[in-house]
Amino acid sequence: MISAALRETNFTFSPPAELYRGKVRDVYRRGDRLLMVASDRISSFDHVLPRAIPHKGQILNQIAAHFLHATRDICPNWLNANPDANVAIGKACAPIPVEMVIRGYLVGHAWREYRGGRRTLCGVPLPEGMHEADAFPEPIITPATKAEEGHDEDISREDIIARGIISEHIYAQLEDYTRRLFARGTAMAAERGLLLVDTKYEFGLLDGTVYLIDEIHTPDSSRYFYAEGYAERQQRGEHQRQLSKEFVREWLMAHDFQGLEGQTMPEMPDAFVDSVTQRYTELFEMITGKAFVPADSSDIEGRIRRSLRGTDWEVTNR
């Protein structure tokens, strides 16, 4: 039997908070404080799928908290507390409109560009003679910024500074944090028999201080390879075993959906929904080394209300 899932929330608070609904999270803002509810929605190809995945929100919320706590010595971050399995409370920072993408291996967008003959990505020169999933001599930073229509857009360090998106001083700080966070993530992945392939970090400013915001090192924002057999598969020219949500994209593509105009999103049967929950559970346990303990899902919204009772985020509606 499929467990209940949290599709969305519509909480009200006193004092009131402004609600922004992202692809997978409901974000409530009050002044310089945020309350984020990690829903069980799942997105792919820039579309939110019609069915929610039981426990997915809890899993991503707890993976993010795991890594945010483990990297506080490198960079201050937005998170203050996790009063519920699906909830995170912290600082509301002004987002810096640049995603700091860092890549340790030639895969995904970087590989597609390379395969097309390009040897520079975001102003970074790429070595000749590389194959898909080869490791770069050193991790490369390939920033992205949001275009007006909302799609990620490659941009170089030089263009970021020349356009005045952020100052050279702030960008240098972002680069330093990005490299150190990736090194920590790489070391933590190695302890779990994994290779951190690529990831992205988002930062914000509050009172002149740069904070790490959003989630980090989760399977929704990062790509992992299994370390065991990596070299052998590369030598044989085989695809690497990945630990990510790529399997959801593959299922959609197998059912003729890639988010293109005119395509109809397939209906996810119970068996597939259940398999996605199982895969996310495996991801949690593999990445963190902890056993996943599902929170009570008989009344998820009621559980969240009870978790927030007595705090300054107490829910006032039923």
mmCIF file of C-alpha atoms in Angstrom:
data_model
loop_
_atom_site.group_PDB
_atom_site.id
_atom_site.type_symbol
_atom_site.label_atom_id
_atom_site.label_comp_id
_atom_site.label_asym_id
_atom_site.label_seq_id
_atom_site.Cartn_x
_atom_site.Cartn_y
_atom_site.Cartn_z
ATOM 1 C CA MET A 1 0.000 0.000 0.000
ATOM 2 C CA ILE A 2 1.329 3.437 -0.970
ATOM 3 C CA SER A 3 1.974 5.738 1.999
ATOM 4 C CA ALA A 4 0.409 9.191 2.129
ATOM 5 C CA ALA A 5 2.401 12.004 0.540
ATOM 6 C CA LEU A 6 2.558 15.753 1.131
ATOM 7 C CA ARG A 7 1.555 17.506 -2.091
ATOM 8 C CA GLU A 8 1.433 21.076 -0.783
ATOM 9 C CA THR A 9 0.731 23.187 2.279
ATOM 10 C CA ASN A 10 -1.312 26.330 2.803
ATOM 11 C CA PHE A 11 -0.429 27.305 6.348
ATOM 12 C CA THR A 12 -1.173 30.679 7.875
ATOM 13 C CA PHE A 13 0.836 32.177 10.708
ATOM 14 C CA SER A 14 0.587 35.061 13.130
ATOM 15 C CA PRO A 15 2.302 37.388 12.371
ATOM 16 C CA PRO A 16 1.529 36.521 8.724
ATOM 17 C CA ALA A 17 4.145 35.176 6.330
ATOM 18 C CA GLU A 18 4.430 35.445 2.569
ATOM 19 C CA LEU A 19 4.186 32.095 0.717
ATOM 20 C CA TYR A 20 6.267 31.202 -2.329
ATOM 21 C CA ARG A 21 5.694 27.773 -3.848
ATOM 22 C CA GLY A 22 8.710 26.376 -5.658
ATOM 23 C CA LYS A 23 8.870 23.191 -7.683
ATOM 24 C CA VAL A 24 9.280 21.005 -4.605
ATOM 25 C CA ARG A 25 9.201 23.313 -1.562
ATOM 26 C CA ASP A 26 6.725 25.663 0.041
ATOM 27 C CA VAL A 27 8.650 28.655 1.377
ATOM 28 C CA TYR A 28 7.147 30.968 3.991
ATOM 29 C CA ARG A 29 8.959 34.246 4.604
ATOM 30 C CA ARG A 30 8.562 36.691 7.444
ATOM 31 C CA GLY A 31 11.082 39.516 7.452
ATOM 32 C CA ASP A 32 14.563 38.028 7.628
ATOM 33 C CA ARG A 33 13.343 34.519 8.549
ATOM 34 C CA LEU A 34 12.253 31.592 6.418
ATOM 35 C CA LEU A 35 10.312 28.426 7.050
ATOM 36 C CA MET A 36 10.673 25.857 4.287
ATOM 37 C CA VAL A 37 8.427 22.828 3.953
ATOM 38 C CA ALA A 38 9.968 20.102 1.815
ATOM 39 C CA SER A 39 6.959 18.629 0.033
ATOM 40 C CA ASP A 40 6.875 15.233 -1.654
ATOM 41 C CA ARG A 41 6.498 16.810 -5.099
ATOM 42 C CA ILE A 42 9.030 15.674 -7.664
ATOM 43 C CA SER A 43 10.127 17.542 -10.774
ATOM 44 C CA SER A 44 11.935 16.568 -13.943
ATOM 45 C CA PHE A 45 12.537 18.359 -17.240
ATOM 46 C CA ASP A 46 11.380 21.579 -15.486
ATOM 47 C CA HIS A 47 7.915 20.068 -14.867
ATOM 48 C CA VAL A 48 6.347 19.012 -11.577
ATOM 49 C CA LEU A 49 5.074 15.460 -11.960
ATOM 50 C CA PRO A 50 1.402 14.859 -11.176
ATOM 51 C CA ARG A 51 2.001 12.401 -8.332
ATOM 52 C CA ALA A 52 3.968 13.081 -5.166
ATOM 53 C CA ILE A 53 6.520 10.572 -3.837
ATOM 54 C CA PRO A 54 5.968 9.427 -0.229
ATOM 55 C CA HIS A 55 8.829 10.391 2.141
ATOM 56 C CA LYS A 56 10.822 12.203 -0.592
ATOM 57 C CA GLY A 57 10.529 15.586 1.149
ATOM 58 C CA GLN A 58 11.715 14.176 4.461
ATOM 59 C CA ILE A 59 14.638 12.436 2.771
ATOM 60 C CA LEU A 60 15.884 15.536 0.938
ATOM 61 C CA ASN A 61 15.326 17.764 3.971
ATOM 62 C CA GLN A 62 17.401 15.474 6.157
ATOM 63 C CA ILE A 63 20.191 14.958 3.595
ATOM 64 C CA ALA A 64 20.469 18.738 3.214
ATOM 65 C CA ALA A 65 20.592 19.215 6.983
ATOM 66 C CA HIS A 66 23.249 16.480 7.251
ATOM 67 C CA PHE A 67 25.581 18.324 4.876
ATOM 68 C CA LEU A 68 24.774 21.840 6.075
ATOM 69 C CA HIS A 69 25.758 20.843 9.615
ATOM 70 C CA ALA A 70 28.901 19.115 8.299
ATOM 71 C CA THR A 71 30.137 22.212 6.447
ATOM 72 C CA ARG A 72 29.462 25.040 8.920
ATOM 73 C CA ASP A 73 33.180 25.360 9.603
ATOM 74 C CA ILE A 74 33.742 26.235 5.919
ATOM 75 C CA CYS A 75 30.906 28.643 5.260
ATOM 76 C CA PRO A 76 28.008 30.077 7.295
ATOM 77 C CA ASN A 77 24.651 28.784 6.087
ATOM 78 C CA TRP A 78 21.015 29.745 6.342
ATOM 79 C CA LEU A 79 19.772 26.790 8.459
ATOM 80 C CA ASN A 80 18.865 27.308 12.124
ATOM 81 C CA ALA A 81 16.595 24.372 13.007
ATOM 82 C CA ASN A 82 14.658 21.333 11.764
ATOM 83 C CA PRO A 83 11.606 21.174 14.035
ATOM 84 C CA ASP A 84 9.949 18.525 11.836
ATOM 85 C CA ALA A 85 11.144 15.900 9.374
ATOM 86 C CA ASN A 86 9.859 17.998 6.463
ATOM 87 C CA VAL A 87 10.610 21.463 7.859
ATOM 88 C CA ALA A 88 13.655 23.728 7.959
ATOM 89 C CA ILE A 89 13.776 27.152 9.605
ATOM 90 C CA GLY A 90 16.493 29.696 9.011
ATOM 91 C CA LYS A 91 17.661 33.049 7.716
ATOM 92 C CA ALA A 92 16.082 34.777 4.729
ATOM 93 C CA CYS A 93 19.010 35.954 2.622
ATOM 94 C CA ALA A 94 18.948 37.991 -0.578
ATOM 95 C CA PRO A 95 19.846 35.363 -3.212
ATOM 96 C CA ILE A 96 22.932 36.020 -5.308
ATOM 97 C CA PRO A 97 21.706 35.425 -8.898
ATOM 98 C CA VAL A 98 24.532 33.064 -9.811
ATOM 99 C CA GLU A 99 24.586 29.293 -9.379
ATOM 100 C CA MET A 100 28.086 28.078 -8.580
ATOM 101 C CA VAL A 101 28.317 24.841 -10.540
ATOM 102 C CA ILE A 102 31.446 22.786 -9.933
ATOM 103 C CA ARG A 103 32.415 19.727 -11.927
ATOM 104 C CA GLY A 104 34.933 17.034 -11.085
ATOM 105 C CA TYR A 105 34.116 14.852 -14.101
ATOM 106 C CA LEU A 106 33.148 15.390 -17.740
ATOM 107 C CA VAL A 107 29.459 14.468 -17.763
ATOM 108 C CA GLY A 108 26.046 15.963 -18.453
ATOM 109 C CA HIS A 109 25.965 19.451 -19.958
ATOM 110 C CA ALA A 110 29.775 19.683 -19.985
ATOM 111 C CA TRP A 111 30.072 16.429 -21.938
ATOM 112 C CA ARG A 112 27.409 17.502 -24.457
ATOM 113 C CA GLU A 113 29.320 20.735 -25.076
ATOM 114 C CA TYR A 114 32.628 18.862 -25.338
ATOM 115 C CA ARG A 115 31.182 16.224 -27.677
ATOM 116 C CA GLY A 116 29.954 19.097 -29.876
ATOM 117 C CA GLY A 117 33.554 20.257 -30.332
ATOM 118 C CA ARG A 118 33.690 23.097 -27.828
ATOM 119 C CA ARG A 119 36.836 23.283 -25.696
ATOM 120 C CA THR A 120 35.857 26.202 -23.473
ATOM 121 C CA LEU A 121 33.002 26.171 -20.955
ATOM 122 C CA CYS A 122 32.109 29.349 -19.065
ATOM 123 C CA GLY A 123 35.514 30.735 -19.961
ATOM 124 C CA VAL A 124 37.294 27.648 -18.606
ATOM 125 C CA PRO A 125 39.549 25.812 -21.114
ATOM 126 C CA LEU A 126 38.926 22.054 -21.357
ATOM 127 C CA PRO A 127 41.764 19.595 -22.062
ATOM 128 C CA GLU A 128 41.894 17.720 -25.359
ATOM 129 C CA GLY A 129 41.481 13.959 -25.554
ATOM 130 C CA MET A 130 38.904 13.508 -22.791
ATOM 131 C CA HIS A 131 36.120 10.909 -22.784
ATOM 132 C CA GLU A 132 32.723 10.969 -21.116
ATOM 133 C CA ALA A 133 32.997 10.604 -17.307
ATOM 134 C CA ASP A 134 36.767 11.215 -17.265
ATOM 135 C CA ALA A 135 37.979 13.168 -14.248
ATOM 136 C CA PHE A 136 39.215 16.708 -14.840
ATOM 137 C CA PRO A 137 42.808 17.348 -13.722
ATOM 138 C CA GLU A 138 41.251 19.735 -11.176
ATOM 139 C CA PRO A 139 37.556 20.451 -10.547
ATOM 140 C CA ILE A 140 36.280 23.291 -12.741
ATOM 141 C CA ILE A 141 33.751 25.988 -11.806
ATOM 142 C CA THR A 142 31.192 26.693 -14.534
ATOM 143 C CA PRO A 143 28.756 29.304 -13.189
ATOM 144 C CA ALA A 144 25.197 29.710 -14.407
ATOM 145 C CA THR A 145 22.858 32.641 -14.114
ATOM 146 C CA LYS A 146 19.115 32.845 -14.621
ATOM 147 C CA ALA A 147 17.995 34.410 -17.890
ATOM 148 C CA GLU A 148 14.803 36.461 -17.916
ATOM 149 C CA GLU A 149 12.787 33.480 -19.133
ATOM 150 C CA GLY A 150 14.066 31.451 -16.190
ATOM 151 C CA HIS A 151 16.430 29.000 -17.899
ATOM 152 C CA ASP A 152 19.959 28.464 -16.641
ATOM 153 C CA GLU A 153 22.504 30.294 -18.764
ATOM 154 C CA ASP A 154 26.240 29.577 -18.853
ATOM 155 C CA ILE A 155 28.345 32.576 -17.907
ATOM 156 C CA SER A 156 32.028 33.177 -17.283
ATOM 157 C CA ARG A 157 33.672 34.674 -14.218
ATOM 158 C CA GLU A 158 34.720 37.643 -16.336
ATOM 159 C CA ASP A 159 31.190 38.299 -17.605
ATOM 160 C CA ILE A 160 29.710 38.075 -14.110
ATOM 161 C CA ILE A 161 32.063 40.806 -12.940
ATOM 162 C CA ALA A 162 31.876 42.894 -16.141
ATOM 163 C CA ARG A 163 28.063 42.937 -16.027
ATOM 164 C CA GLY A 164 28.129 43.995 -12.399
ATOM 165 C CA ILE A 165 26.050 41.002 -11.304
ATOM 166 C CA ILE A 166 28.290 40.780 -8.249
ATOM 167 C CA SER A 167 31.581 42.386 -7.309
ATOM 168 C CA GLU A 168 34.940 40.732 -7.922
ATOM 169 C CA HIS A 169 35.449 40.543 -4.162
ATOM 170 C CA ILE A 170 32.179 38.663 -3.592
ATOM 171 C CA TYR A 171 32.794 36.374 -6.561
ATOM 172 C CA ALA A 172 36.246 35.450 -5.232
ATOM 173 C CA GLN A 173 34.591 34.531 -1.942
ATOM 174 C CA LEU A 174 32.019 32.357 -3.747
ATOM 175 C CA GLU A 175 34.784 30.578 -5.666
ATOM 176 C CA ASP A 176 36.720 29.893 -2.478
ATOM 177 C CA TYR A 177 33.646 28.552 -0.674
ATOM 178 C CA THR A 178 32.676 26.456 -3.699
ATOM 179 C CA ARG A 179 36.044 24.737 -3.957
ATOM 180 C CA ARG A 180 36.221 24.062 -0.217
ATOM 181 C CA LEU A 181 32.649 22.786 -0.017
ATOM 182 C CA PHE A 182 33.247 20.492 -2.985
ATOM 183 C CA ALA A 183 36.442 19.167 -1.409
ATOM 184 C CA ARG A 184 34.521 18.398 1.807
ATOM 185 C CA GLY A 185 31.692 16.780 -0.162
ATOM 186 C CA THR A 186 34.219 14.729 -2.129
ATOM 187 C CA ALA A 187 35.877 13.488 1.076
ATOM 188 C CA MET A 188 32.513 12.621 2.663
ATOM 189 C CA ALA A 189 31.445 10.796 -0.507
ATOM 190 C CA ALA A 190 34.689 8.800 -0.556
ATOM 191 C CA GLU A 191 33.933 7.554 2.962
ATOM 192 C CA ARG A 192 30.703 6.110 1.546
ATOM 193 C CA GLY A 193 32.337 4.508 -1.505
ATOM 194 C CA LEU A 194 31.115 7.268 -3.803
ATOM 195 C CA LEU A 195 32.556 9.865 -6.166
ATOM 196 C CA LEU A 196 30.985 13.340 -6.046
ATOM 197 C CA VAL A 197 30.797 14.050 -9.765
ATOM 198 C CA ASP A 198 29.312 17.527 -9.914
ATOM 199 C CA THR A 199 27.038 19.766 -7.889
ATOM 200 C CA LYS A 200 25.815 23.328 -7.513
ATOM 201 C CA TYR A 201 25.825 25.769 -4.637
ATOM 202 C CA GLU A 202 23.621 28.789 -4.141
ATOM 203 C CA PHE A 203 24.552 31.707 -1.936
ATOM 204 C CA GLY A 204 22.826 34.747 -0.493
ATOM 205 C CA LEU A 205 23.680 37.946 1.349
ATOM 206 C CA LEU A 206 22.409 39.087 4.725
ATOM 207 C CA ASP A 207 23.839 42.180 6.426
ATOM 208 C CA GLY A 208 26.853 42.037 4.112
ATOM 209 C CA THR A 209 27.705 38.413 4.967
ATOM 210 C CA VAL A 210 27.683 35.628 2.365
ATOM 211 C CA TYR A 211 25.630 32.592 3.410
ATOM 212 C CA LEU A 212 25.232 29.203 1.780
ATOM 213 C CA ILE A 213 21.524 28.780 1.047
ATOM 214 C CA ASP A 214 19.252 26.051 -0.310
ATOM 215 C CA GLU A 215 20.119 22.340 -0.170
ATOM 216 C CA ILE A 216 23.573 20.890 -0.824
ATOM 217 C CA HIS A 217 24.940 17.511 -1.905
ATOM 218 C CA THR A 218 21.478 15.957 -2.284
ATOM 219 C CA PRO A 219 20.673 13.606 -5.193
ATOM 220 C CA ASP A 220 18.440 16.351 -6.613
ATOM 221 C CA SER A 221 21.287 18.877 -6.816
ATOM 222 C CA SER A 222 24.300 16.604 -7.272
ATOM 223 C CA ARG A 223 25.527 13.628 -9.228
ATOM 224 C CA TYR A 224 27.411 10.714 -7.692
ATOM 225 C CA PHE A 225 29.219 7.704 -9.186
ATOM 226 C CA TYR A 226 29.940 4.475 -7.353
ATOM 227 C CA ALA A 227 33.705 4.397 -6.780
ATOM 228 C CA GLU A 228 33.967 0.617 -7.011
ATOM 229 C CA GLY A 229 34.583 -0.356 -10.616
ATOM 230 C CA TYR A 230 34.824 3.244 -11.860
ATOM 231 C CA ALA A 231 38.267 2.809 -13.446
ATOM 232 C CA GLU A 232 37.355 -0.519 -15.033
ATOM 233 C CA ARG A 233 34.165 0.863 -16.562
ATOM 234 C CA GLN A 234 36.047 3.871 -17.937
ATOM 235 C CA GLN A 235 38.664 1.582 -19.475
ATOM 236 C CA ARG A 236 35.938 -0.480 -21.157
ATOM 237 C CA GLY A 237 34.028 2.606 -22.292
ATOM 238 C CA GLU A 238 30.952 1.648 -20.282
ATOM 239 C CA HIS A 239 28.449 3.991 -18.623
ATOM 240 C CA GLN A 240 29.158 4.667 -14.969
ATOM 241 C CA ARG A 241 26.801 3.559 -12.211
ATOM 242 C CA GLN A 242 25.124 6.723 -10.958
ATOM 243 C CA LEU A 243 23.533 7.603 -7.659
ATOM 244 C CA SER A 244 21.068 10.365 -8.551
ATOM 245 C CA LYS A 245 17.463 10.871 -9.591
ATOM 246 C CA GLU A 246 18.430 10.161 -13.203
ATOM 247 C CA PHE A 247 16.281 7.011 -13.089
ATOM 248 C CA VAL A 248 13.158 9.214 -12.977
ATOM 249 C CA ARG A 249 14.257 11.068 -16.112
ATOM 250 C CA GLU A 250 14.984 7.740 -17.808
ATOM 251 C CA TRP A 251 11.480 6.426 -16.982
ATOM 252 C CA LEU A 252 9.899 9.580 -18.404
ATOM 253 C CA MET A 253 11.988 9.380 -21.581
ATOM 254 C CA ALA A 254 11.028 5.720 -21.965
ATOM 255 C CA HIS A 255 7.415 6.934 -21.885
ATOM 256 C CA ASP A 256 8.059 9.614 -24.553
ATOM 257 C CA PHE A 257 8.247 12.626 -22.270
ATOM 258 C CA GLN A 258 11.118 15.119 -22.128
ATOM 259 C CA GLY A 259 9.148 18.253 -21.245
ATOM 260 C CA LEU A 260 8.819 19.330 -24.875
ATOM 261 C CA GLU A 261 5.821 21.162 -26.269
ATOM 262 C CA GLY A 262 3.048 18.814 -27.351
ATOM 263 C CA GLN A 263 4.235 15.907 -25.202
ATOM 264 C CA THR A 264 1.864 14.408 -22.623
ATOM 265 C CA MET A 265 3.242 13.571 -19.210
ATOM 266 C CA PRO A 266 2.725 9.853 -18.484
ATOM 267 C CA GLU A 267 0.706 8.704 -15.489
ATOM 268 C CA MET A 268 2.930 7.169 -12.807
ATOM 269 C CA PRO A 269 1.526 3.814 -11.635
ATOM 270 C CA ASP A 270 1.618 2.818 -7.957
ATOM 271 C CA ALA A 271 4.454 0.353 -8.552
ATOM 272 C CA PHE A 272 6.693 3.051 -10.012
ATOM 273 C CA VAL A 273 5.816 5.570 -7.281
ATOM 274 C CA ASP A 274 6.730 2.942 -4.687
ATOM 275 C CA SER A 275 9.997 2.182 -6.493
ATOM 276 C CA VAL A 276 10.935 5.890 -6.460
ATOM 277 C CA THR A 277 10.397 5.990 -2.676
ATOM 278 C CA GLN A 278 12.618 2.919 -2.334
ATOM 279 C CA ARG A 279 15.335 4.459 -4.500
ATOM 280 C CA TYR A 280 15.306 7.726 -2.526
ATOM 281 C CA THR A 281 15.534 5.699 0.691
ATOM 282 C CA GLU A 282 18.578 3.888 -0.708
ATOM 283 C CA LEU A 283 20.084 7.241 -1.722
ATOM 284 C CA PHE A 284 19.626 8.598 1.808
ATOM 285 C CA GLU A 285 21.246 5.594 3.455
ATOM 286 C CA MET A 286 24.085 5.353 0.948
ATOM 287 C CA ILE A 287 24.970 9.061 1.098
ATOM 288 C CA THR A 288 24.613 9.610 4.858
ATOM 289 C CA GLY A 289 25.482 6.185 6.241
ATOM 290 C CA LYS A 290 22.385 6.408 8.460
ATOM 291 C CA ALA A 291 19.280 4.229 8.530
ATOM 292 C CA PHE A 292 16.225 6.057 7.210
ATOM 293 C CA VAL A 293 13.412 6.274 9.771
ATOM 294 C CA PRO A 294 10.170 7.410 8.093
ATOM 295 C CA ALA A 295 8.171 9.986 10.017
ATOM 296 C CA ASP A 296 4.505 9.293 10.689
ATOM 297 C CA SER A 297 2.639 9.936 7.426
ATOM 298 C CA SER A 298 -0.915 9.275 8.626
ATOM 299 C CA ASP A 299 -1.522 13.045 8.941
ATOM 300 C CA ILE A 300 1.542 14.888 7.688
ATOM 301 C CA GLU A 301 0.118 18.415 7.895
ATOM 302 C CA GLY A 302 -1.190 17.720 11.389
ATOM 303 C CA ARG A 303 2.221 16.413 12.416
ATOM 304 C CA ILE A 304 3.886 19.579 11.128
ATOM 305 C CA ARG A 305 1.370 21.743 13.030
ATOM 306 C CA ARG A 306 2.131 19.851 16.223
ATOM 307 C CA SER A 307 5.888 20.168 15.631
ATOM 308 C CA LEU A 308 5.554 23.956 15.319
ATOM 309 C CA ARG A 309 3.251 24.391 18.302
ATOM 310 C CA GLY A 310 4.685 26.773 20.905
ATOM 311 C CA THR A 311 7.169 28.323 18.437
ATOM 312 C CA ASP A 312 6.897 31.694 16.708
ATOM 313 C CA TRP A 313 5.916 29.716 13.596
ATOM 314 C CA GLU A 314 2.806 28.204 15.167
ATOM 315 C CA VAL A 315 0.205 27.422 12.483
ATOM 316 C CA THR A 316 -3.065 29.286 13.027
ATOM 317 C CA ASN A 317 -5.350 27.634 10.433
ATOM 318 C CA ARG A 318 -6.695 24.085 10.312
#
